[in-house]
Short mmCIF file of C-alpha atoms in Angstrom, two decimals:
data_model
loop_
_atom_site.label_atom_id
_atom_site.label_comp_id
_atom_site.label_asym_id
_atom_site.label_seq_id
_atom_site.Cartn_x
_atom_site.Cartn_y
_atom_site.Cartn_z
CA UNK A 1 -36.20 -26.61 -4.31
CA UNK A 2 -35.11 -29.17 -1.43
CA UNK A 3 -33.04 -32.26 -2.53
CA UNK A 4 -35.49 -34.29 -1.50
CA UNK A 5 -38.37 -33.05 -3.65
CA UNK A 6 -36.53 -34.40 -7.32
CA UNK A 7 -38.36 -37.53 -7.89
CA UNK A 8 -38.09 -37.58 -11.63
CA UNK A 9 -34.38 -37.88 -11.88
CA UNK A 10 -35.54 -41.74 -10.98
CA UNK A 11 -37.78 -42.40 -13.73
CA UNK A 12 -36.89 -40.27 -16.65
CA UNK A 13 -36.03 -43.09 -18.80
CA UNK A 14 -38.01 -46.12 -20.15
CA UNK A 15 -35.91 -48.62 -18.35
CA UNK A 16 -35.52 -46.54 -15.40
CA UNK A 17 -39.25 -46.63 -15.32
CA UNK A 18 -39.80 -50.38 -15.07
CA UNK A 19 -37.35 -50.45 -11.85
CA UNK A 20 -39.80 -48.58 -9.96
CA UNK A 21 -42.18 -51.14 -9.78
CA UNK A 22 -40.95 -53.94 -7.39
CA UNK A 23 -42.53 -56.63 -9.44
CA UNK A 24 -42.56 -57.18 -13.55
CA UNK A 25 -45.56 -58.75 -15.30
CA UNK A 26 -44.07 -62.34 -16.65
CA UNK A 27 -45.50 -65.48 -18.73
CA UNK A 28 -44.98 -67.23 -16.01
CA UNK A 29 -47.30 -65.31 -14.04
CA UNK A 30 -50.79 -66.31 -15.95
CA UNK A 31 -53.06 -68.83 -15.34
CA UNK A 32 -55.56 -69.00 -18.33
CA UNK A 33 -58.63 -70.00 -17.95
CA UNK A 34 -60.48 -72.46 -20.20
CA UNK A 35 -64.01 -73.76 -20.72
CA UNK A 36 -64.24 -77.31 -21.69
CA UNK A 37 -67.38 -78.88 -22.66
CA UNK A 38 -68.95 -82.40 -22.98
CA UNK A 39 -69.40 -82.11 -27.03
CA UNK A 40 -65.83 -83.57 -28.39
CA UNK A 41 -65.58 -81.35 -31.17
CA UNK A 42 -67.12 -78.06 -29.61
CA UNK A 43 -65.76 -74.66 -30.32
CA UNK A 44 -68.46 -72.25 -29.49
CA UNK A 45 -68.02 -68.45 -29.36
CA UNK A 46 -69.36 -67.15 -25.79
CA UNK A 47 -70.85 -64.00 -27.01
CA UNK A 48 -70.33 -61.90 -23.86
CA UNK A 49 -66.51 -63.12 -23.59
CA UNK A 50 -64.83 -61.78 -26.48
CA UNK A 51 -62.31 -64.07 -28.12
CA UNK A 52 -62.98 -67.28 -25.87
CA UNK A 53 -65.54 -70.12 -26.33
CA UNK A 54 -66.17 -73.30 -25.11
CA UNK A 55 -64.02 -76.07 -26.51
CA UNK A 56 -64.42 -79.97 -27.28
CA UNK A 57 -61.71 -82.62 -25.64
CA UNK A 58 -61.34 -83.46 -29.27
CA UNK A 59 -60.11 -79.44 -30.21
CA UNK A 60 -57.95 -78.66 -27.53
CA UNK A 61 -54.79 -79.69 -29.43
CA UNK A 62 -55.12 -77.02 -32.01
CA UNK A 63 -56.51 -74.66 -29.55
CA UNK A 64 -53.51 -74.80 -26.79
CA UNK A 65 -50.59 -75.50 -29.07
CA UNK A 66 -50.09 -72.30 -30.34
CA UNK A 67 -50.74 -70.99 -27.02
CA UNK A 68 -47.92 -73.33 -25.80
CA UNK A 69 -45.35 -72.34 -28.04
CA UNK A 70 -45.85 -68.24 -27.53
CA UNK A 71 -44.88 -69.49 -23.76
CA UNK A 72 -48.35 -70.47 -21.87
CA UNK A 73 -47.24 -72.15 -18.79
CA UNK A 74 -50.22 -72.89 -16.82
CA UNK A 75 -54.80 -73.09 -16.90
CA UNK A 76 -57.52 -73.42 -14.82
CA UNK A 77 -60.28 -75.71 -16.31
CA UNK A 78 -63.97 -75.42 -15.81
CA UNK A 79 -66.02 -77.73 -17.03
CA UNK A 80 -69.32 -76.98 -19.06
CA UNK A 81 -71.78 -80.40 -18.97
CA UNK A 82 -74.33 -79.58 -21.56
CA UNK A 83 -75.40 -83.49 -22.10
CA UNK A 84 -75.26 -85.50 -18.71
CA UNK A 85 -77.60 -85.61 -16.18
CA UNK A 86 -77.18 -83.32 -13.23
CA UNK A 87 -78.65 -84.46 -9.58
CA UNK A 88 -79.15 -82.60 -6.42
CA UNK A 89 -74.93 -83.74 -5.43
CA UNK A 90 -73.34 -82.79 -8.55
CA UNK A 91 -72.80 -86.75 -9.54
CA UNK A 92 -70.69 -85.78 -12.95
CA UNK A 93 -68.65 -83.63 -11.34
CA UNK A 94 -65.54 -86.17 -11.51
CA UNK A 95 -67.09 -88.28 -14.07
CA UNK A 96 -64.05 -90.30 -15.38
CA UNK A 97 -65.89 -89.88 -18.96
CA UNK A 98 -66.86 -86.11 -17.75
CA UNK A 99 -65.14 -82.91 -19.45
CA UNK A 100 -62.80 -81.94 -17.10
CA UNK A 101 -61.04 -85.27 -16.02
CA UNK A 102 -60.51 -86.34 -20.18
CA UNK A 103 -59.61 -83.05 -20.05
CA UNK A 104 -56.55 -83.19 -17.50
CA UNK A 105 -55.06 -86.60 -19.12
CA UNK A 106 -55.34 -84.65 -22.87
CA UNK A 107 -53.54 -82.00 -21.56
CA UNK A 108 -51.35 -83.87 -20.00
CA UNK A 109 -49.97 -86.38 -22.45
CA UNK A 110 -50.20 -83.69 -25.16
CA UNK A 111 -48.25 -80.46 -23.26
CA UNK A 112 -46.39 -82.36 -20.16
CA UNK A 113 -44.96 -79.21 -19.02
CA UNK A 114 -48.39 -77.36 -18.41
CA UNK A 115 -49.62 -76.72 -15.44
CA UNK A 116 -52.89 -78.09 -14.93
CA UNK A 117 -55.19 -76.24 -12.56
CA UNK A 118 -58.78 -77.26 -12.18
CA UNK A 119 -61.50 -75.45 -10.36
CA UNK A 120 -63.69 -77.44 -7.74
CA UNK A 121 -66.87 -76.56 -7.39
CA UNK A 122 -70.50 -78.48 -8.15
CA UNK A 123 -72.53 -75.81 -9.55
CA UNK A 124 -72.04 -76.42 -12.86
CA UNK A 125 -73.08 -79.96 -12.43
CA UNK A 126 -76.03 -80.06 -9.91
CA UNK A 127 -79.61 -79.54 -10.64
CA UNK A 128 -80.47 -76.48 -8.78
CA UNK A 129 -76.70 -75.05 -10.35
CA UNK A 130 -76.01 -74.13 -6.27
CA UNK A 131 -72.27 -74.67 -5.04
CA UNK A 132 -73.09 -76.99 -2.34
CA UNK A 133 -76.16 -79.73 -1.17
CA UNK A 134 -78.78 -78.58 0.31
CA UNK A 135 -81.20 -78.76 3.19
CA UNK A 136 -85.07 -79.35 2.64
CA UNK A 137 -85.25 -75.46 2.64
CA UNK A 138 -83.04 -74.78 -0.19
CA UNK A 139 -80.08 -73.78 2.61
CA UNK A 140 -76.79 -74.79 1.88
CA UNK A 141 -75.80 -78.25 4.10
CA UNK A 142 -72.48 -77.48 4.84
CA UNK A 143 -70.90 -80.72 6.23
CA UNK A 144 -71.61 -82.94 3.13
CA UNK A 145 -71.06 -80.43 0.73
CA UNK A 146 -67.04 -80.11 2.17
CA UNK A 147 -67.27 -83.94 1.76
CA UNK A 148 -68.34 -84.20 -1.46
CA UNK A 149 -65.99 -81.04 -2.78
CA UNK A 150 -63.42 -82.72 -1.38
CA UNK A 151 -64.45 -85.75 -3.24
CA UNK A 152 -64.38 -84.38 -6.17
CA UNK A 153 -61.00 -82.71 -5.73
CA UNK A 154 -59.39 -85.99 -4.87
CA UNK A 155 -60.39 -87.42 -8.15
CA UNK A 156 -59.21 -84.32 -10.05
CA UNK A 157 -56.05 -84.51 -8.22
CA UNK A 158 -55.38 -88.68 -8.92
CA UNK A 159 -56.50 -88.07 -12.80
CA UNK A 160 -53.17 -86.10 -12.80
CA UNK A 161 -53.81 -82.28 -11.96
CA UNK A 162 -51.30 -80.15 -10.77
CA UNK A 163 -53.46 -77.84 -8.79
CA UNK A 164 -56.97 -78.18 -7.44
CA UNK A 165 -58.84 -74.87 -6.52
CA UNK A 166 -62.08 -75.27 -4.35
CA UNK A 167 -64.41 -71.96 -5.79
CA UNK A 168 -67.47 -73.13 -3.90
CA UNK A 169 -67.15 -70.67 -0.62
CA UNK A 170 -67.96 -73.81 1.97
CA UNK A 171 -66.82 -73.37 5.43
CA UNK A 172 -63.88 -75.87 6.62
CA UNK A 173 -63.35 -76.99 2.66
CA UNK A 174 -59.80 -76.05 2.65
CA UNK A 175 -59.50 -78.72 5.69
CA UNK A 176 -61.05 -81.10 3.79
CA UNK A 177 -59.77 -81.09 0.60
CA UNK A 178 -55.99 -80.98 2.11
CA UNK A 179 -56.87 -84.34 4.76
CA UNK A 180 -58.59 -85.59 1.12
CA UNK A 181 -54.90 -85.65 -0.37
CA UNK A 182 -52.92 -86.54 2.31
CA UNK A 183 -55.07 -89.59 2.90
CA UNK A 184 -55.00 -90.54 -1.53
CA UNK A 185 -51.14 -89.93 -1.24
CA UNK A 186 -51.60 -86.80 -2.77
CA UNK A 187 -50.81 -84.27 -0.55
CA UNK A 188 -47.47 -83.56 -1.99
CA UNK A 189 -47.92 -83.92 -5.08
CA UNK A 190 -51.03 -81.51 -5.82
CA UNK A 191 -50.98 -77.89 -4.93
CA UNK A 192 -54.15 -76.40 -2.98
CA UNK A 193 -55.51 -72.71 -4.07
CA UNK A 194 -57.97 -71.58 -1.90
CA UNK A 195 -60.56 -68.96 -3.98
CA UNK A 196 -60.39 -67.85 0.31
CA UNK A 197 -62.23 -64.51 -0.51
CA UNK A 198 -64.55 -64.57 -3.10
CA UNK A 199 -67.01 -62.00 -3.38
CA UNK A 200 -70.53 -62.22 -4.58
CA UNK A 201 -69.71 -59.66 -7.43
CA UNK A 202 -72.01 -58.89 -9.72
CA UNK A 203 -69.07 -58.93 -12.31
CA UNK A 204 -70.13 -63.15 -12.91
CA UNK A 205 -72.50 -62.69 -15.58
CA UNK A 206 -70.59 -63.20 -18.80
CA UNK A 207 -68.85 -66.85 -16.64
CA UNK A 208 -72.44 -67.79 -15.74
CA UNK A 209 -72.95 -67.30 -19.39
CA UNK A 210 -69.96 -69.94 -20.30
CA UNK A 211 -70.28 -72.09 -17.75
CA UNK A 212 -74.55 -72.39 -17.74
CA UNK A 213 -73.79 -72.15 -13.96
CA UNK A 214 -76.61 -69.51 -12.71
CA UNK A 215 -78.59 -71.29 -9.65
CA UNK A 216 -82.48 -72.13 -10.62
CA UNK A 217 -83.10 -70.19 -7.61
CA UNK A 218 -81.74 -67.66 -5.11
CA UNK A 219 -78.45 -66.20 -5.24
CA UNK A 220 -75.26 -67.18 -3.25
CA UNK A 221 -74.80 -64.44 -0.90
CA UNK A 222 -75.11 -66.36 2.34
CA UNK A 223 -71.62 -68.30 1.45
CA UNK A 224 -69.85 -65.97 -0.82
CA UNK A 225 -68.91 -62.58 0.94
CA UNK A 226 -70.30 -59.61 1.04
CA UNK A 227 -68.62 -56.87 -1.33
CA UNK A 228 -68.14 -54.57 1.84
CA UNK A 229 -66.53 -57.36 4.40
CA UNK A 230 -63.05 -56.28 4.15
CA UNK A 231 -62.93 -58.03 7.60
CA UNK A 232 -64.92 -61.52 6.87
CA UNK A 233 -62.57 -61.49 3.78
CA UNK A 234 -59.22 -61.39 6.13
CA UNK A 235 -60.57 -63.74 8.33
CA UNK A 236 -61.61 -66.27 5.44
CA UNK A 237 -57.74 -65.75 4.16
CA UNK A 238 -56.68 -66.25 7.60
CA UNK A 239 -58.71 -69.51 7.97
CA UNK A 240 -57.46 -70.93 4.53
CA UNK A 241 -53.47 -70.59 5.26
CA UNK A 242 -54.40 -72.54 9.03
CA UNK A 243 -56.36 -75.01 7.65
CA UNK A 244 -53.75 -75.59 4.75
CA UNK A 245 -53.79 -74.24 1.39
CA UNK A 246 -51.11 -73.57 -0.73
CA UNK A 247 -51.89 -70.47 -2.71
CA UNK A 248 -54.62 -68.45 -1.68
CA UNK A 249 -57.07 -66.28 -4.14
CA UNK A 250 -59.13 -63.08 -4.42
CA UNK A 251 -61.74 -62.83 -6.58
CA UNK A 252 -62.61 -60.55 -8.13
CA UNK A 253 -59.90 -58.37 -8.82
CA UNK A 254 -60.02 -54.83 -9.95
CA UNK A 255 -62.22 -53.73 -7.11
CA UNK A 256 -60.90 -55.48 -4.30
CA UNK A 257 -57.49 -54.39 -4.77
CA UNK A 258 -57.49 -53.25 -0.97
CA UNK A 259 -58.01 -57.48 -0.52
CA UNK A 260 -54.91 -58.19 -2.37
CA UNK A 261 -52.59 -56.09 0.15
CA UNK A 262 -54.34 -57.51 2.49
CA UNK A 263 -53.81 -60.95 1.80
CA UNK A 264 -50.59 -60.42 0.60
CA UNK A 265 -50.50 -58.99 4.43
CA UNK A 266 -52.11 -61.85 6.42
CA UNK A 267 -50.41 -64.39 4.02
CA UNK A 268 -46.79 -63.06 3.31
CA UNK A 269 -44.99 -66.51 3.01
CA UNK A 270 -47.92 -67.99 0.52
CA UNK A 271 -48.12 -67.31 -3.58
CA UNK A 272 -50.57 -64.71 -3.59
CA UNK A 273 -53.34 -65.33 -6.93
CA UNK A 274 -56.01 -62.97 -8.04
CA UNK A 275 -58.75 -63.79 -10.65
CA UNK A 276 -59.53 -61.03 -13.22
CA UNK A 277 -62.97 -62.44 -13.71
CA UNK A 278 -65.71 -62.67 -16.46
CA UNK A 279 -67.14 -58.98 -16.07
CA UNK A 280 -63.89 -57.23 -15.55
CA UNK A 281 -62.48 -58.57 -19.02
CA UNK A 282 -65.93 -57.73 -20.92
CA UNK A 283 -65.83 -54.35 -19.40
CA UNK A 284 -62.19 -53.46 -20.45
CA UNK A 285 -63.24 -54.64 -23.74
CA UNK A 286 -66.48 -52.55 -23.99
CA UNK A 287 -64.35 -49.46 -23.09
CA UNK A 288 -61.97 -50.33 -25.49
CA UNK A 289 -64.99 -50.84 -28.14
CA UNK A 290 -66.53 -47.38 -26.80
CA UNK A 291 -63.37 -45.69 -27.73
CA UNK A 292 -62.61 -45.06 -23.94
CA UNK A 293 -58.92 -46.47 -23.83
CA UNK A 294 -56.70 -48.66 -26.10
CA UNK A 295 -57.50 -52.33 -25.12
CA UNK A 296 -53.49 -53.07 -24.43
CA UNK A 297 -53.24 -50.27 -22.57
CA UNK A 298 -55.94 -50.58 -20.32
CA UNK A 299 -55.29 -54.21 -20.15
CA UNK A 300 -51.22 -53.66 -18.79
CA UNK A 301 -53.09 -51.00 -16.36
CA UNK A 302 -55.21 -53.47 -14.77
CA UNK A 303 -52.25 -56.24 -13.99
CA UNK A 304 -49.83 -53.57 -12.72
CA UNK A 305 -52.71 -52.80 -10.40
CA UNK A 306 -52.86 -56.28 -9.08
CA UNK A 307 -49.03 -56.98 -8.84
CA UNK A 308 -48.53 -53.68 -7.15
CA UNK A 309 -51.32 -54.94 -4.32
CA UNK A 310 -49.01 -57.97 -4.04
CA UNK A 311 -50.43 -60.58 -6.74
CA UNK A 312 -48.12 -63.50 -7.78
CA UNK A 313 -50.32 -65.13 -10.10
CA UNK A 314 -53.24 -63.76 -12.09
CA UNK A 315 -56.30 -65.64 -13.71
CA UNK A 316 -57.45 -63.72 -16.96
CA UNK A 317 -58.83 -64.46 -20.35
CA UNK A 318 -56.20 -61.78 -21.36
CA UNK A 319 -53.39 -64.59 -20.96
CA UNK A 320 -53.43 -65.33 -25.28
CA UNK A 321 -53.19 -61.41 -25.77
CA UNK A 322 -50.27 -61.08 -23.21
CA UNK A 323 -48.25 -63.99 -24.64
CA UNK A 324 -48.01 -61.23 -27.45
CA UNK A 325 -47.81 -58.44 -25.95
CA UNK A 326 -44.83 -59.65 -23.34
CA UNK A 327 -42.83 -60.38 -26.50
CA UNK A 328 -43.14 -56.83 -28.19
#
């Protein structure tokens, strides 16, 4: 046998084995990803979510602490509005008495060394549950939408979060938002993740579920991309790092792992994020129910999969599991 054929020399060992992946899984490296609702003293089970629910401002204390000492460095915050009254421009949105801005200034003055991400978008808050406003035909009016996501992500940003991360898919938001910040004083002092290709997966349900975010009518394939668009998707990246974000985001995960190298490609001096979303967590945990795989196992599999396409950062409900399992 040729010299050159004796691979296993290289990873015969346990240790051995973890140098030949160029990146390590760390705390650091999870962004958690929390529901917060408009009930103070909610803590609701999301049935098809495993483990997570939707919590109260008045619960998040006793929910995060423990979370915080086992090492949780950073979340992403969604609100849930189950009381207010939604309009056709997502109004409570940046409600100062809304979820998601009592939210930031709890989190804040309770953990000051957590990073506080907060996803922008308006579905959850308008009354047709679409991302955007629309035109009299139920089309997406793309001009004021940017305005009023950027709005919105202003306020987040000046109620003290660390991060705000437009989901919504509008063309020319990442422009906005970033001209939004610079003209509040904010633009270096609030990071910018771009969700810059996000798919219209069919792996949303069990989110739509939490978040009570499913439009009233139509679907939102005509501004998120097509699962087959490798190309739209590398031009959308390509658009977002020119027009000024930060971090930039692919979403979902697991099956755009092709997306990920290329982003990490198109984007090599830019953190590089992916979001292990709603469907892909419930399905590792149905396998894992089914007798398919061991949960832990399956669940390591997944993120070495993403780091090894080039993520830096990863959004998953795993994040309480692997403040465990990074410690064993």
């Amino acid at each position: 046998m040729d010299i050159s054929s004796i691979l296993q020399g290289g990873y015969h060992h346990p240790l051995a084995r973890t140098w030949q992946g160029r990146r390590q899984l760390t705390k650091s490296m999870l962004m958690y990803p929390i529901f917060i609702t408009d009930e103070p003293d909610a803590s609701v089970e999301i049935a098809s979510l495993p483990g997570q629910r939707r919590w109260g401002i008045n619960k998040l204390e006793g929910f995060l602490a423990p979370l915080v000492k086992k090492g949780l460095q950073s979340v992403i915050l969604f609100g849930v509005p189950l009381t207010c009254e939604k309009d056709m421009r997502g109004s409570p949105a940046d409600d100062p008495s809304g979820p998601v801005i009592l939210a930031i200034k709890k989190i804040r003055s309770l953990f000051p060394d957590v990073y506080i991400a907060c996803d922008v978008c308006l579905c959850e808050y308008t009354d047709h549950g679409h991302c955007g406003l629309l035109n009299a035909d139920g089309s997406i009016d793309n001009s004021p939408s940017v305005d009023r996501i950027a709005q919105v992500a202003v306020n987040y940003a000046k109620a003290g979060a660390h991060c705000v991360a437009p989901s919504d898919m509008m063309d020319g938001r990442i422009k906005g938002i970033k001209r939004g910040l610079i003209e509040a004083k904010l633009g270096n002092k609030c990071t910018l993740m771009s969700y810059s290709a996000k798919f219209a997966s069919c792996m949303y349900g069990p989110f739509r579920d939490a978040a009570g975010s499913a439009p009233s009518f139509g679907d939102r394939k005509c501004y998120q991309l097509p699962p087959a668009a490798k190309g739209l998707a590398r031009r959308a990246i390509q658009r977002d790092t020119a027009e000024g974000a930060d971090i930039i985001m692919v979403k979902p995960a697991l099956p755009y792992l092709d997306v990920i190298a290329d982003a990490a490609e198109l984007a090599p001096n830019h953190p590089l994020a992916c979001y292990q979303v709603s469907g892909e967590f419930a399905m590792i945990h149905a396998g894992a129910a089914a007798g398919v795989y061991d949960l832990r196992t399956m669940a390591f599999e997944t993120m070495d999969s993403m780091i090894r396409a080039g993520a830096t950062l990863i959004l998953t409900y795993f994040t309480p599991d692997f403040l465990d399992w990074l410690d064993v």
